N, CA, C and O atoms as a Tinker XYZ file with bonds, in Angstrom:
   316  protein
     1  N      2.842000   -2.058000   28.687000    73     2
     2  CA     2.574000   -2.271000   27.158000    64     1     3
     3  C      3.515000   -2.558000   26.283000    63     2     4     5
     4  O      4.529000   -1.864000   26.215000    81     3
     5  N      3.336000   -3.500000   25.580000    73     3     6
     6  CA     4.292000   -4.296000   24.754000    64     5     7
     7  C      4.491000   -3.513000   23.657000    63     6     8     9
     8  O      3.600000   -2.733000   23.318000    81     7
     9  N      5.880000   -3.617000   22.826000    73     7    10
    10  CA     6.104000   -3.272000   21.600000    64     9    11
    11  C      6.416000   -4.237000   20.682000    63    10    12    13
    12  O      6.939000   -5.231000   21.184000    81    11
    13  N      6.247000   -4.264000   19.379000    73    11    14
    14  CA     6.489000   -5.304000   18.314000    64    13    15
    15  C      7.571000   -5.195000   17.877000    63    14    16    17
    16  O      7.906000   -6.040000   17.047000    81    15
    17  N      8.577000   -4.089000   18.264000    73    15    18
    18  CA    10.018000   -3.540000   17.513000    64    17    19
    19  C     10.922000   -4.126000   18.902000    63    18    20    21
    20  O     10.647000   -3.850000   20.070000    81    19
    21  N     11.678000   -4.708000   18.596000    73    19    22
    22  CA    12.932000   -5.434000   19.658000    64    21    23
    23  C     13.995000   -4.831000   19.164000    63    22    24    25
    24  O     14.027000   -4.166000   18.128000    81    23
    25  N     15.050000   -5.096000   20.039000    73    23    26
    26  CA    16.289000   -4.696000   19.666000    64    25    27
    27  C     17.540000   -5.594000   20.461000    63    26    28    29
    28  O     17.548000   -5.986000   21.628000    81    27
    29  N     18.515000   -5.757000   19.469000    73    27    30
    30  CA    19.713000   -6.704000   20.511000    64    29    31
    31  C     21.048000   -5.820000   19.904000    63    30    32    33
    32  O     21.212000   -5.073000   18.939000    81    31
    33  N     21.975000   -6.369000   21.106000    73    31    34
    34  CA    23.379000   -5.754000   20.816000    64    33    35
    35  C     24.194000   -6.570000   20.248000    63    34    36    37
    36  O     24.914000   -7.019000   21.139000    81    35
    37  N     24.523000   -7.082000   19.081000    73    35    38
    38  CA    25.681000   -8.105000   18.575000    64    37    39
    39  C     26.846000   -7.774000   19.497000    63    38    40    41
    40  O     26.993000   -6.738000   20.146000    81    39
    41  N     27.773000   -9.000000   19.434000    73    39    42
    42  CA    28.906000   -8.664000   19.799000    64    41    43
    43  C     29.880000   -8.277000   18.788000    63    42    44    45
    44  O     29.960000   -8.804000   17.679000    81    43
    45  N     30.520000   -7.456000   19.162000    73    43    46
    46  CA    31.567000   -6.482000   18.043000    64    45    47
    47  C     32.766000   -6.973000   18.554000    63    46    48    49
    48  O     32.983000   -6.753000   19.745000    81    47
    49  N     33.929000   -7.847000   17.638000    73    47    50
    50  CA    35.089000   -8.304000   18.128000    64    49    51
    51  C     35.870000   -7.586000   17.739000    63    50    52    53
    52  O     35.607000   -6.989000   16.695000    81    51
    53  N     36.937000   -7.384000   18.298000    73    51    54
    54  CA    37.982000   -6.476000   17.549000    64    53    55
    55  C     38.879000   -6.583000   16.628000    63    54    56    57
    56  O     39.883000   -5.882000   16.500000    81    55
    57  N     38.446000   -7.682000   15.803000    73    55    58
    58  CA    39.148000   -8.100000   14.430000    64    57    59
    59  C     37.952000   -7.931000   13.314000    63    58    60    61
    60  O     38.144000   -8.332000   12.166000    81    59
    61  N     36.988000   -7.456000   13.613000    73    59    62
    62  CA    35.776000   -7.525000   12.690000    64    61    63
    63  C     36.239000   -6.592000   11.296000    63    62    64    65
    64  O     36.593000   -5.414000   11.341000    81    63
    65  N     36.148000   -7.359000   10.180000    73    63    66
    66  CA    36.671000   -6.514000    9.078000    64    65    67
    67  C     35.855000   -5.664000    8.440000    63    66    68    69
    68  O     36.343000   -5.259000    7.384000    81    67
    69  N     34.449000   -5.111000    8.777000    73    67    70
    70  CA    33.716000   -4.310000    8.342000    64    69    71
    71  C     33.362000   -3.437000    9.585000    63    70    72    73
    72  O     33.660000   -3.822000   10.716000    81    71
    73  N     32.706000   -2.226000    9.351000    73    71    74
    74  CA    32.202000   -1.546000   10.428000    64    73    75
    75  C     31.082000   -2.070000   10.963000    63    74    76    77
    76  O     30.167000   -2.532000   10.281000    81    75
    77  N     31.097000   -2.025000   12.222000    73    75    78
    78  CA    29.916000   -3.095000   12.783000    64    77    79
    79  C     28.542000   -2.245000   13.065000    63    78    80    81
    80  O     28.617000   -1.132000   13.584000    81    79
    81  N     27.478000   -2.735000   12.754000    73    79    82
    82  CA    25.954000   -2.600000   13.172000    64    81    83
    83  C     26.093000   -2.629000   14.936000    63    82    84    85
    84  O     26.648000   -3.514000   15.588000    81    83
    85  N     25.627000   -1.776000   15.306000    73    83    86
    86  CA    25.640000   -1.691000   16.982000    64    85    87
    87  C     24.283000   -2.082000   17.700000    63    86    88    89
    88  O     24.126000   -2.501000   18.846000    81    87
    89  N     23.319000   -1.825000   16.686000    73    87    90
    90  CA    22.160000   -2.027000   17.440000    64    89    91
    91  C     21.181000   -2.822000   16.117000    63    90    92    93
    92  O     20.772000   -2.132000   15.183000    81    91
    93  N     20.955000   -3.966000   16.173000    73    91    94
    94  CA    19.830000   -4.403000   15.254000    64    93    95
    95  C     18.604000   -4.519000   15.801000    63    94    96    97
    96  O     18.448000   -4.590000   17.020000    81    95
    97  N     17.381000   -4.554000   14.732000    73    95    98
    98  CA    16.170000   -4.414000   15.028000    64    97    99
    99  C     15.509000   -5.707000   14.290000    63    98   100   101
   100  O     15.838000   -6.212000   13.217000    81    99
   101  N     14.506000   -6.077000   15.168000    73    99   102
   102  CA    13.588000   -7.044000   14.390000    64   101   103
   103  C     12.014000   -6.980000   14.885000    63   102   104   105
   104  O     11.630000   -6.652000   16.008000    81   103
   105  N     11.479000   -7.241000   14.146000    73   103   106
   106  CA     9.793000   -7.018000   14.217000    64   105   107
   107  C      9.126000   -8.507000   14.744000    63   106   108   109
   108  O      9.298000   -9.534000   14.087000    81   107
   109  N      8.359000   -8.484000   15.989000    73   107   110
   110  CA     7.647000   -9.413000   16.241000    64   109   111
   111  C      6.215000   -9.554000   16.065000    63   110   112   113
   112  O      5.580000   -8.752000   16.748000    81   111
   113  N      5.456000  -10.409000   15.287000    73   111   114
   114  CA     4.047000  -10.319000   15.060000    64   113   115
   115  C      3.136000   -9.888000   16.226000    63   114   116   117
   116  O      3.599000  -10.253000   17.307000    81   115
   117  N      2.051000   -9.262000   16.309000    73   115   118
   118  CA     1.140000   -9.268000   17.164000    64   117   119
   119  C      0.493000  -10.225000   17.661000    63   118   120   121
   120  O      0.077000  -10.125000   18.815000    81   119
   121  N      0.285000  -11.255000   16.980000    73   119   122
   122  CA    -0.475000  -12.470000   17.283000    64   121   123
   123  C      0.349000  -13.115000   18.535000    63   122   124   125
   124  O     -0.154000  -13.974000   19.258000    81   123
   125  N      1.466000  -12.684000   18.684000    73   123   126
   126  CA     2.405000  -13.617000   19.796000    64   125   127
   127  C      1.600000  -13.176000   21.112000    63   126   128   129
   128  O      1.359000  -13.930000   22.054000    81   127
   129  N      1.264000  -11.967000   21.027000    73   127   130
   130  CA     0.906000  -11.259000   22.182000    64   129   131
   131  C     -0.606000  -11.534000   22.638000    63   130   132   133
   132  O     -1.065000  -11.173000   23.721000    81   131
   133  N     -1.273000  -12.193000   21.693000    73   131   134
   134  CA    -2.782000  -12.612000   21.818000    64   133   135
   135  C     -2.882000  -14.024000   21.907000    63   134   136   137
   136  O     -2.774000  -14.731000   20.905000    81   135
   137  N     -3.105000  -14.535000   23.179000    73   135   138
   138  CA    -3.182000  -15.837000   23.332000    64   137   139
   139  C     -4.279000  -16.508000   22.462000    63   138   140   141
   140  O     -3.931000  -17.372000   21.657000    81   139
   141  N     -5.434000  -16.199000   22.564000    73   139   142
   142  CA    -6.710000  -16.764000   21.567000    64   141   143
   143  C     -7.357000  -15.486000   21.171000    63   142   144   145
   144  O     -7.344000  -14.433000   21.808000    81   143
   145  N     -7.906000  -15.720000   20.066000    73   143   146
   146  CA    -8.822000  -14.379000   19.445000    64   145   147
   147  C    -10.207000  -14.220000   20.092000    63   146   148   149
   148  O    -11.209000  -14.744000   19.607000    81   147
   149  N    -10.221000  -13.466000   21.219000    73   147   150
   150  CA   -11.600000  -13.042000   21.708000    64   149   151
   151  C    -12.891000  -12.755000   21.070000    63   150   152   153
   152  O    -12.841000  -11.725000   20.398000    81   151
   153  N    -14.118000  -13.387000   21.068000    73   151   154
   154  CA   -15.282000  -13.108000   20.392000    64   153   155
   155  C    -15.438000  -11.398000   20.317000    63   154   156   157
   156  O    -15.072000  -10.662000   21.233000    81   155
   157  N    -15.989000  -10.970000   19.174000    73   155   158
   158  CA   -16.566000   -9.344000   19.287000    64   157   159
   159  C    -15.376000   -8.730000   19.214000    63   158   160   161
   160  O    -15.528000   -7.586000   19.642000    81   159
   161  N    -13.821000   -8.995000   18.752000    73   159   162
   162  CA   -12.755000   -8.106000   18.148000    64   161   163
   163  C    -13.498000   -6.983000   17.230000    63   162   164   165
   164  O    -14.485000   -7.249000   16.544000    81   163
   165  N    -12.914000   -5.732000   17.302000    73   163   166
   166  CA   -13.344000   -4.770000   16.313000    64   165   167
   167  C    -12.973000   -5.105000   14.805000    63   166   168   169
   168  O    -11.945000   -5.779000   14.745000    81   167
   169  N    -13.606000   -4.780000   13.430000    73   167   170
   170  CA   -13.272000   -5.258000   12.335000    64   169   171
   171  C    -13.041000   -3.999000   11.679000    63   170   172   173
   172  O    -13.632000   -2.950000   11.932000    81   171
   173  N    -11.928000   -4.216000   10.615000    73   171   174
   174  CA   -11.886000   -3.080000    9.398000    64   173   175
   175  C    -13.021000   -3.451000    8.447000    63   174   176   177
   176  O    -13.690000   -4.467000    8.255000    81   175
   177  N    -12.968000   -2.178000    7.908000    73   175   178
   178  CA   -14.292000   -2.485000    6.562000    64   177   179
   179  C    -13.239000   -3.276000    5.358000    63   178   180   181
   180  O    -12.013000   -3.312000    5.246000    81   179
   181  N    -14.206000   -3.787000    4.662000    73   179   182
   182  CA   -13.828000   -5.041000    3.818000    64   181   183
   183  C    -12.303000   -4.152000    2.813000    63   182   184   185
   184  O    -11.223000   -4.693000    2.574000    81   183
   185  N    -12.668000   -2.892000    2.458000    73   183   186
   186  CA   -11.686000   -2.172000    1.809000    64   185   187
   187  C    -10.357000   -1.987000    2.493000    63   186   188   189
   188  O     -9.289000   -2.351000    2.002000    81   187
   189  N    -10.519000   -1.291000    3.868000    73   187   190
   190  CA    -9.338000   -1.294000    5.006000    64   189   191
   191  C     -8.691000   -2.445000    5.123000    63   190   192   193
   192  O     -7.478000   -2.441000    5.334000    81   191
   193  N     -9.541000   -3.834000    4.980000    73   191   194
   194  CA    -8.790000   -4.866000    5.559000    64   193   195
   195  C     -8.014000   -5.275000    4.240000    63   194   196   197
   196  O     -6.843000   -5.649000    4.304000    81   195
   197  N     -8.633000   -5.199000    3.163000    73   195   198
   198  CA    -7.643000   -5.743000    2.073000    64   197   199
   199  C     -6.369000   -4.751000    1.943000    63   198   200   201
   200  O     -5.284000   -5.206000    1.582000    81   199
   201  N     -6.531000   -3.436000    2.235000    73   199   202
   202  CA    -5.241000   -2.455000    2.301000    64   201   203
   203  C     -4.305000   -2.846000    3.311000    63   202   204   205
   204  O     -3.084000   -2.982000    3.241000    81   203
   205  N     -5.232000   -3.030000    4.420000    73   203   206
   206  CA    -3.802000   -3.437000    5.621000    64   205   207
   207  C     -3.442000   -4.911000    5.873000    63   206   208   209
   208  O     -2.488000   -5.331000    6.528000    81   207
   209  N     -4.391000   -5.619000    5.224000    73   207   210
   210  CA    -3.698000   -7.269000    5.128000    64   209   211
   211  C     -4.220000   -8.172000    6.238000    63   210   212   213
   212  O     -3.948000   -9.371000    6.300000    81   211
   213  N     -4.937000   -7.563000    7.053000    73   211   214
   214  CA    -5.919000   -8.211000    8.166000    64   213   215
   215  C     -7.361000   -7.722000    8.476000    63   214   216   217
   216  O     -7.527000   -6.526000    8.237000    81   215
   217  N     -8.235000   -8.267000    8.865000    73   215   218
   218  CA    -9.348000   -7.986000    8.880000    64   217   219
   219  C     -9.499000   -7.259000   10.641000    63   218   220   221
   220  O    -10.400000   -6.487000   10.969000    81   219
   221  N     -8.650000   -7.632000   11.343000    73   219   222
   222  CA    -8.905000   -6.960000   12.643000    64   221   223
   223  C     -7.734000   -6.330000   12.997000    63   222   224   225
   224  O     -6.630000   -6.857000   12.867000    81   223
   225  N     -7.950000   -5.063000   13.501000    73   223   226
   226  CA    -7.136000   -3.858000   13.820000    64   225   227
   227  C     -6.205000   -4.336000   14.945000    63   226   228   229
   228  O     -5.274000   -3.563000   15.173000    81   227
   229  N     -6.264000   -5.480000   15.717000    73   227   230
   230  CA    -5.421000   -5.924000   16.802000    64   229   231
   231  C     -4.221000   -6.833000   16.342000    63   230   232   233
   232  O     -3.206000   -7.208000   16.929000    81   231
   233  N     -4.715000   -7.051000   15.062000    73   231   234
   234  CA    -3.542000   -8.078000   14.490000    64   233   235
   235  C     -2.555000   -7.637000   13.590000    63   234   236   237
   236  O     -1.602000   -8.351000   13.276000    81   235
   237  N     -2.787000   -6.137000   13.021000    73   235   238
   238  CA    -2.144000   -5.429000   12.472000    64   237   239
   239  C     -0.866000   -5.092000   12.872000    63   238   240   241
   240  O     -0.622000   -4.758000   14.032000    81   239
   241  N     -0.115000   -5.146000   12.088000    73   239   242
   242  CA     1.574000   -4.906000   12.350000    64   241   243
   243  C      2.228000   -4.322000   11.286000    63   242   244   245
   244  O      2.578000   -4.943000   10.282000    81   243
   245  N      2.418000   -3.028000   11.497000    73   243   246
   246  CA     2.712000   -2.138000   10.167000    64   245   247
   247  C      4.414000   -2.783000   10.106000    63   246   248   249
   248  O      4.953000   -3.217000   11.124000    81   247
   249  N      5.021000   -2.757000    8.923000    73   247   250
   250  CA     6.416000   -2.717000    8.429000    64   249   251
   251  C      6.672000   -1.335000    8.222000    63   250   252   253
   252  O      5.950000   -0.747000    7.417000    81   251
   253  N      7.705000   -0.626000    8.892000    73   251   254
   254  CA     8.395000    0.581000    8.974000    64   253   255
   255  C      8.919000    0.700000    7.356000    63   254   256   257
   256  O      8.937000   -0.267000    6.595000    81   255
   257  N      9.290000    1.907000    7.030000    73   255   258
   258  CA     9.850000    1.724000    5.845000    64   257   259
   259  C     11.547000    1.954000    6.449000    63   258   260   261
   260  O     11.840000    2.826000    7.268000    81   259
   261  N     12.111000    1.396000    6.104000    73   259   262
   262  CA    13.500000    1.626000    6.510000    64   261   263
   263  C     14.443000    2.387000    6.008000    63   262   264   265
   264  O     15.489000    2.650000    6.603000    81   263
   265  N     14.131000    2.798000    4.856000    73   263   266
   266  CA    14.942000    4.086000    4.160000    64   265   267
   267  C     14.289000    5.576000    4.701000    63   266   268   269
   268  O     14.900000    6.626000    4.505000    81   267
   269  N     13.140000    5.538000    5.315000    73   267   270
   270  CA    12.675000    6.720000    6.050000    64   269   271
   271  C     13.463000    7.413000    7.030000    63   270   272   273
   272  O     13.547000    8.637000    7.135000    81   271
   273  N     14.176000    6.339000    7.916000    73   271   274
   274  CA    15.258000    7.026000    8.905000    64   273   275
   275  C     16.313000    7.885000    8.475000    63   274   276   277
   276  O     16.675000    9.000000    8.853000    81   275
   277  N     16.816000    6.913000    7.384000    73   275   278
   278  CA    17.689000    7.073000    6.651000    64   277   279
   279  C     18.203000    8.690000    5.682000    63   278   280   281
   280  O     19.226000    9.342000    5.473000    81   279
   281  N     16.745000    8.725000    5.334000    73   279   282
   282  CA    16.376000    9.775000    4.338000    64   281   283
   283  C     15.714000   11.106000    5.185000    63   282   284   285
   284  O     15.863000   12.264000    4.793000    81   283
   285  N     15.055000   10.779000    6.254000    73   283   286
   286  CA    14.500000   11.785000    6.938000    64   285   287
   287  C     13.076000   12.103000    6.464000    63   286   288   289
   288  O     12.473000   13.106000    6.847000    81   287
   289  N     12.585000   11.231000    5.641000    73   287   290
   290  CA    11.213000   11.471000    5.254000    64   289   291
   291  C     10.127000   11.661000    6.156000    63   290   292   293
   292  O     10.327000   11.340000    7.328000    81   291
   293  N      8.926000   12.159000    5.808000    73   291   294
   294  CA     7.917000   12.539000    6.966000    64   293   295
   295  C      7.022000   11.298000    6.566000    63   294   296   297
   296  O      6.170000   10.993000    7.400000    81   295
   297  N      7.090000   10.508000    5.370000    73   295   298
   298  CA     6.037000    9.450000    5.324000    64   297   299
   299  C      5.174000   10.055000    4.138000    63   298   300   301
   300  O      4.137000    9.430000    3.918000    81   299
   301  N      5.419000   11.175000    3.324000    73   299   302
   302  CA     4.501000   11.591000    2.330000    64   301   303
   303  C      5.182000   11.160000    1.022000    63   302   304   305
   304  O      6.395000   11.028000    0.859000    81   303
   305  N      4.451000   11.010000    0.338000    73   303   306
   306  CA     4.786000   10.230000   -1.163000    64   305   307
   307  C      5.194000   11.684000   -2.083000    63   306   308   309
   308  O      4.339000   12.568000   -2.025000    81   307
   309  N      6.316000   11.948000   -2.838000    73   307   310
   310  CA     6.373000   12.791000   -3.723000    64   309   311
   311  C      5.953000   12.377000   -5.247000    63   310   312   313
   312  O      6.135000   11.325000   -5.860000    81   311
   313  N      5.345000   13.555000   -5.613000    73   311   314
   314  CA     4.669000   13.342000   -7.010000    64   313   315
   315  C      5.378000   14.405000   -7.859000    63   314   316
   316  O      5.094000   14.535000   -9.049000    81   315
């Protein structure tokens, strides 16, 4: 199974002026792993499609909240 979140380890030089970021992450879109769109893919409802940004669940790629890991939130909204 593929994952759309990849990581890489940049070179850290001995004379870097700032503290390094040891692991960098990037997101690859799901359509890279689907060579063609097969007929009969399941579809979101129109309301969910507008909310998700795509009609097909196979092409949905969520963008994680980068502050969630820093603050330790559980994804709930505070009111």
